[in-house]
Amino acid sequence: MSQTNTLNVQILDKEYCITCPADERVNLESAARYLDSKMREIRSSGKVIGADRVAVMAALNITHDLLHRQERQDIDNSSTRERVRELLDRVDRALTTDQAGSED
């Protein structure tokens, strides 16, 4: 069982103390850095004012990217499954043809 620790992270010039399992510390730090960079990017565009609005826009952008990647992965997985089915069909046909030819 992993031990729980607290971690201080800086996001958009504000410090947050977050409790997390010790084995997730590196992932949480990485996530906080990523969120901070996205929020800074949005804030620096000058199109969104206010930390709350910047946070919501960052969350929407990150969620959109995640869903888009999952959709692409699902398409890739489906394509891979279809290719495997086609290859198995070819192997089955080849084996069937080979067996029919060897019976003569």
PDB file of C-alpha atoms in Angstrom, residues 41-91:
ATOM      1  CA  GLU A  41      -0.641  30.294 -22.506  1.00  0.00           C
ATOM      2  CA  ILE A  42      -4.331  31.230 -22.312  1.00  0.00           C
ATOM      3  CA  ARG A  43      -3.700  34.189 -20.019  1.00  0.00           C
ATOM      4  CA  SER A  44      -0.928  35.532 -22.243  1.00  0.00           C
ATOM      5  CA  SER A  45      -3.227  35.480 -25.277  1.00  0.00           C
ATOM      6  CA  GLY A  46      -5.110  38.341 -23.629  1.00  0.00           C
ATOM      7  CA  LYS A  47      -8.458  36.956 -24.775  1.00  0.00           C
ATOM      8  CA  VAL A  48      -9.491  35.591 -21.366  1.00  0.00           C
ATOM      9  CA  ILE A  49      -9.421  37.673 -18.190  1.00  0.00           C
ATOM     10  CA  GLY A  50      -9.638  36.309 -14.649  1.00  0.00           C
ATOM     11  CA  ALA A  51      -8.063  33.233 -13.108  1.00  0.00           C
ATOM     12  CA  ASP A  52     -11.372  31.346 -12.920  1.00  0.00           C
ATOM     13  CA  ARG A  53     -12.080  31.862 -16.607  1.00  0.00           C
ATOM     14  CA  VAL A  54      -8.505  30.967 -17.520  1.00  0.00           C
ATOM     15  CA  ALA A  55      -8.828  27.756 -15.481  1.00  0.00           C
ATOM     16  CA  VAL A  56     -12.110  26.823 -17.178  1.00  0.00           C
ATOM     17  CA  MET A  57     -10.681  27.485 -20.651  1.00  0.00           C
ATOM     18  CA  ALA A  58      -7.579  25.422 -19.821  1.00  0.00           C
ATOM     19  CA  ALA A  59      -9.772  22.585 -18.526  1.00  0.00           C
ATOM     20  CA  LEU A  60     -11.888  22.698 -21.705  1.00  0.00           C
ATOM     21  CA  ASN A  61      -8.804  22.709 -23.955  1.00  0.00           C
ATOM     22  CA  ILE A  62      -7.158  19.838 -22.085  1.00  0.00           C
ATOM     23  CA  THR A  63     -10.408  17.841 -22.083  1.00  0.00           C
ATOM     24  CA  HIS A  64     -10.882  18.461 -25.797  1.00  0.00           C
ATOM     25  CA  ASP A  65      -7.341  17.251 -26.516  1.00  0.00           C
ATOM     26  CA  LEU A  66      -7.867  14.150 -24.369  1.00  0.00           C
ATOM     27  CA  LEU A  67     -11.167  13.232 -26.016  1.00  0.00           C
ATOM     28  CA  HIS A  68      -9.705  13.824 -29.481  1.00  0.00           C
ATOM     29  CA  ARG A  69      -6.739  11.556 -28.722  1.00  0.00           C
ATOM     30  CA  GLN A  70      -9.031   8.850 -27.339  1.00  0.00           C
ATOM     31  CA  GLU A  71     -11.189   9.061 -30.450  1.00  0.00           C
ATOM     32  CA  ARG A  72      -8.119   8.748 -32.685  1.00  0.00           C
ATOM     33  CA  GLN A  73      -6.875   5.807 -30.619  1.00  0.00           C
ATOM     34  CA  ASP A  74     -10.265   4.103 -30.929  1.00  0.00           C
ATOM     35  CA  ILE A  75     -10.131   4.567 -34.715  1.00  0.00           C
ATOM     36  CA  ASP A  76      -6.569   3.223 -34.827  1.00  0.00           C
ATOM     37  CA  ASN A  77      -7.550   0.234 -32.662  1.00  0.00           C
ATOM     38  CA  SER A  78     -10.537  -0.490 -34.886  1.00  0.00           C
ATOM     39  CA  SER A  79      -8.349  -0.299 -37.985  1.00  0.00           C
ATOM     40  CA  THR A  80      -5.791  -2.631 -36.408  1.00  0.00           C
ATOM     41  CA  ARG A  81      -8.497  -5.147 -35.471  1.00  0.00           C
ATOM     42  CA  GLU A  82      -9.826  -5.056 -39.030  1.00  0.00           C
ATOM     43  CA  ARG A  83      -6.335  -5.661 -40.458  1.00  0.00           C
ATOM     44  CA  VAL A  84      -5.809  -8.600 -38.095  1.00  0.00           C
ATOM     45  CA  ARG A  85      -9.171 -10.079 -39.170  1.00  0.00           C
ATOM     46  CA  GLU A  86      -8.183  -9.703 -42.834  1.00  0.00           C
ATOM     47  CA  LEU A  87      -4.826 -11.382 -42.208  1.00  0.00           C
ATOM     48  CA  LEU A  88      -6.482 -14.249 -40.322  1.00  0.00           C
ATOM     49  CA  ASP A  89      -8.932 -14.707 -43.192  1.00  0.00           C
ATOM     50  CA  ARG A  90      -6.029 -14.836 -45.652  1.00  0.00           C
ATOM     51  CA  VAL A  91      -4.213 -17.377 -43.500  1.00  0.00           C
TER      52      VAL A  91
END
